Amino acid sequence: RMGDSGDDPALVAQTLAGDRAAFGVLVERYAAQARRVARAVLGDPDDADDAAQDGFLSALVKLAQYDSRRPFGPWLMRIVANAATDRRRRRNVRRTQPLDPSLVGGGPRPDTAAVRSELGERLSAALAELPVRRRTAVVLFDVEGYSHAEIAGILGIPEGTVRSEVFHGRRRLRALLEDWKE
């Protein structure tokens, strides 16, 4: 997760005091993560971008409710996840698309790029087969690095349920990917 998130509460305070640029810093800091979380819920990249925007707007409206003693990231991601879930509910036709291979993370060295992208496609296809809550829990845990407790807060479900979703999600991914040879 973002290493420079220590000043998040200060940026929130500046935003509430009318400093628009401060909120811009927060948006920049969490935009990629918000898109990944929204995409875990929605699948479709364009829908995910819209949902991330919805989430940021909603967070701005609710900013006075943020408790600065707690980490900002999980608070924001819960709002983003909710915005994405609302958008999914409103969607008439269910289109399922594989998740972005970039979910596999980091900038690969050129020699491994081809291998990574093939693995990325397999992982994306495998993730797309998981039920939405399970997929979101796995992405939050393995890709975004949130703890089980933080994910419980983001998704509004008990921590034991999160542990179960992550466990079963990973087991399913392993089964889908097990014929993959490093």
Short mmCIF file of C-alpha atoms in Angstrom, two decimals:
data_model
loop_
_atom_site.label_atom_id
_atom_site.label_comp_id
_atom_site.label_asym_id
_atom_site.label_seq_id
_atom_site.Cartn_x
_atom_site.Cartn_y
_atom_site.Cartn_z
CA ARG A 1 0.00 0.00 0.00
CA MET A 2 0.99 3.63 -0.28
CA GLY A 3 4.04 4.33 1.84
CA ASP A 4 3.30 8.06 2.09
CA SER A 5 -0.20 7.78 3.54
CA GLY A 6 0.86 9.13 6.95
CA ASP A 7 -0.31 12.63 6.12
CA ASP A 8 -3.76 11.50 4.91
CA PRO A 9 -5.58 12.92 7.99
CA ALA A 10 -3.85 16.28 7.45
CA LEU A 11 -4.94 16.29 3.80
CA VAL A 12 -8.50 15.49 4.86
CA ALA A 13 -8.44 18.38 7.32
CA GLN A 14 -7.10 20.73 4.62
CA THR A 15 -9.84 19.56 2.24
CA LEU A 16 -12.52 20.22 4.87
CA ALA A 17 -10.98 23.69 5.35
CA GLY A 18 -11.62 24.36 1.65
CA ASP A 19 -8.31 23.33 0.07
CA ARG A 20 -9.31 21.53 -3.14
CA ALA A 21 -5.71 20.70 -4.04
CA ALA A 22 -5.42 18.61 -0.86
CA PHE A 23 -8.24 16.35 -2.02
CA GLY A 24 -6.52 16.14 -5.40
CA VAL A 25 -3.47 14.66 -3.65
CA LEU A 26 -5.67 12.02 -1.97
CA VAL A 27 -7.38 11.19 -5.28
CA GLU A 28 -4.01 10.79 -6.99
CA ARG A 29 -2.69 8.67 -4.13
CA TYR A 30 -5.63 6.24 -4.14
CA ALA A 31 -6.91 6.41 -7.75
CA ALA A 32 -5.18 3.25 -8.99
CA GLN A 33 -6.21 1.28 -5.90
CA ALA A 34 -9.81 2.55 -6.17
CA ARG A 35 -9.93 1.42 -9.80
CA ARG A 36 -8.61 -2.03 -8.89
CA VAL A 37 -11.14 -2.42 -6.10
CA ALA A 38 -13.98 -1.23 -8.36
CA ARG A 39 -12.80 -3.56 -11.10
CA ALA A 40 -12.78 -6.50 -8.70
CA VAL A 41 -16.46 -5.79 -8.07
CA LEU A 42 -17.50 -4.91 -11.62
CA GLY A 43 -15.15 -6.62 -14.06
CA ASP A 44 -15.66 -3.99 -16.76
CA PRO A 45 -12.81 -1.41 -16.87
CA ASP A 46 -15.01 1.51 -17.99
CA ASP A 47 -17.63 0.76 -15.35
CA ALA A 48 -14.81 0.47 -12.81
CA ASP A 49 -13.43 3.91 -13.71
CA ASP A 50 -16.92 5.40 -13.35
CA ALA A 51 -17.45 3.63 -10.03
CA ALA A 52 -14.09 4.86 -8.73
CA GLN A 53 -15.14 8.41 -9.65
CA ASP A 54 -18.50 7.85 -7.93
CA GLY A 55 -16.61 6.63 -4.87
CA PHE A 56 -14.36 9.68 -4.70
CA LEU A 57 -17.32 12.05 -5.07
CA SER A 58 -19.21 10.17 -2.38
CA ALA A 59 -16.13 10.27 -0.11
CA LEU A 60 -15.85 14.02 -0.63
CA VAL A 61 -19.49 14.47 0.36
CA LYS A 62 -19.03 12.27 3.46
CA LEU A 63 -15.57 13.56 4.35
CA ALA A 64 -16.71 15.19 7.59
CA GLN A 65 -17.73 11.71 8.82
CA TYR A 66 -14.17 10.37 8.44
CA ASP A 67 -12.54 9.56 11.80
CA SER A 68 -8.94 10.82 11.48
CA ARG A 69 -7.73 8.37 14.15
CA ARG A 70 -8.33 5.53 11.71
CA PRO A 71 -6.55 4.85 8.39
CA PHE A 72 -8.05 6.74 5.46
CA GLY A 73 -7.45 4.01 2.83
CA PRO A 74 -9.86 1.40 4.21
CA TRP A 75 -12.51 4.08 4.83
CA LEU A 76 -12.22 5.26 1.23
CA MET A 77 -12.13 1.75 -0.24
CA ARG A 78 -15.33 0.82 1.57
CA ILE A 79 -17.05 3.78 -0.11
CA VAL A 80 -15.55 2.80 -3.48
CA ALA A 81 -16.62 -0.84 -3.03
CA ASN A 82 -20.14 0.35 -2.15
CA ALA A 83 -20.25 2.66 -5.19
CA ALA A 84 -19.16 -0.22 -7.41
CA THR A 85 -21.73 -2.57 -5.87
CA ASP A 86 -24.47 0.03 -6.43
CA ARG A 87 -23.40 0.42 -10.05
CA ARG A 88 -23.46 -3.36 -10.48
CA ARG A 89 -27.00 -3.50 -9.11
CA ARG A 90 -28.13 -0.78 -11.50
CA ARG A 91 -26.62 -2.53 -14.49
CA ASN A 92 -29.38 -4.15 -16.53
CA VAL A 93 -27.33 -6.54 -18.60
CA ARG A 94 -24.69 -8.48 -16.71
CA ARG A 95 -21.52 -8.30 -18.75
CA THR A 96 -18.66 -10.23 -17.23
CA GLN A 97 -15.18 -9.38 -18.39
CA PRO A 98 -11.90 -10.78 -17.18
CA LEU A 99 -9.97 -8.63 -14.77
CA ASP A 100 -6.96 -6.64 -15.90
CA PRO A 101 -3.68 -8.61 -16.05
CA SER A 102 -2.10 -5.63 -14.23
CA LEU A 103 -3.71 -7.08 -11.10
CA VAL A 104 -0.73 -9.40 -10.93
CA GLY A 105 1.21 -6.31 -9.90
CA GLY A 106 4.63 -4.63 -10.21
CA GLY A 107 6.72 -3.68 -13.22
CA PRO A 108 8.11 -6.96 -14.55
CA ARG A 109 11.63 -7.14 -16.02
CA PRO A 110 11.45 -7.41 -19.84
CA ASP A 111 12.61 -11.06 -19.86
CA THR A 112 9.68 -12.11 -17.69
CA ALA A 113 7.10 -9.83 -19.30
CA ALA A 114 5.79 -12.45 -21.73
CA VAL A 115 5.56 -15.10 -19.02
CA ARG A 116 3.92 -12.59 -16.67
CA SER A 117 1.32 -11.52 -19.20
CA GLU A 118 0.33 -15.11 -19.95
CA LEU A 119 0.10 -15.81 -16.21
CA GLY A 120 -1.74 -12.50 -15.86
CA GLU A 121 -4.33 -13.57 -18.42
CA ARG A 122 -4.78 -16.91 -16.66
CA LEU A 123 -5.07 -15.26 -13.27
CA SER A 124 -7.54 -12.71 -14.60
CA ALA A 125 -9.69 -15.42 -16.16
CA ALA A 126 -9.52 -17.40 -12.92
CA LEU A 127 -10.44 -14.38 -10.81
CA ALA A 128 -13.37 -13.64 -13.12
CA GLU A 129 -14.84 -17.06 -12.24
CA LEU A 130 -15.02 -16.26 -8.52
CA PRO A 131 -18.20 -14.88 -6.94
CA VAL A 132 -17.90 -11.11 -6.63
CA ARG A 133 -17.44 -10.89 -2.84
CA ARG A 134 -14.79 -13.62 -2.87
CA ARG A 135 -12.97 -11.99 -5.78
CA THR A 136 -13.03 -8.60 -4.05
CA ALA A 137 -11.71 -10.10 -0.80
CA VAL A 138 -8.85 -11.84 -2.63
CA VAL A 139 -7.92 -8.66 -4.54
CA LEU A 140 -8.01 -6.55 -1.37
CA PHE A 141 -5.90 -9.09 0.53
CA ASP A 142 -3.39 -10.29 -2.04
CA VAL A 143 -3.16 -7.33 -4.40
CA GLU A 144 -3.83 -4.33 -2.16
CA GLY A 145 -2.32 -5.79 1.02
CA TYR A 146 -5.19 -5.07 3.40
CA SER A 147 -5.55 -7.15 6.57
CA HIS A 148 -8.54 -9.44 7.17
CA ALA A 149 -9.84 -6.94 9.73
CA GLU A 150 -9.55 -4.01 7.31
CA ILE A 151 -11.32 -5.98 4.57
CA ALA A 152 -14.10 -6.81 7.05
CA GLY A 153 -14.58 -3.06 7.49
CA ILE A 154 -14.42 -2.33 3.77
CA LEU A 155 -16.93 -5.02 2.80
CA GLY A 156 -19.06 -4.73 5.93
CA ILE A 157 -18.84 -8.45 6.74
CA PRO A 158 -17.41 -10.33 9.76
CA GLU A 159 -13.66 -10.94 9.83
CA GLY A 160 -14.22 -14.72 9.95
CA THR A 161 -16.20 -14.46 6.71
CA VAL A 162 -13.31 -12.53 5.12
CA ARG A 163 -10.84 -15.26 6.17
CA SER A 164 -13.15 -17.88 4.67
CA GLU A 165 -13.62 -15.92 1.41
CA VAL A 166 -9.86 -15.38 1.01
CA PHE A 167 -9.13 -19.03 1.84
CA HIS A 168 -11.69 -20.43 -0.59
CA GLY A 169 -10.85 -17.84 -3.25
CA ARG A 170 -7.14 -18.71 -3.14
CA ARG A 171 -7.90 -22.45 -3.15
CA ARG A 172 -10.05 -22.01 -6.26
CA LEU A 173 -7.38 -19.90 -7.98
CA ARG A 174 -4.74 -22.53 -7.18
CA ALA A 175 -6.96 -25.24 -8.68
CA LEU A 176 -7.53 -23.16 -11.82
CA LEU A 177 -3.83 -22.36 -12.18
CA GLU A 178 -2.28 -25.61 -10.98
CA ASP A 179 -1.34 -26.83 -14.45
CA TRP A 180 0.69 -23.65 -14.90
CA LYS A 181 4.44 -24.39 -14.83
CA GLU A 182 6.84 -21.69 -13.62
#
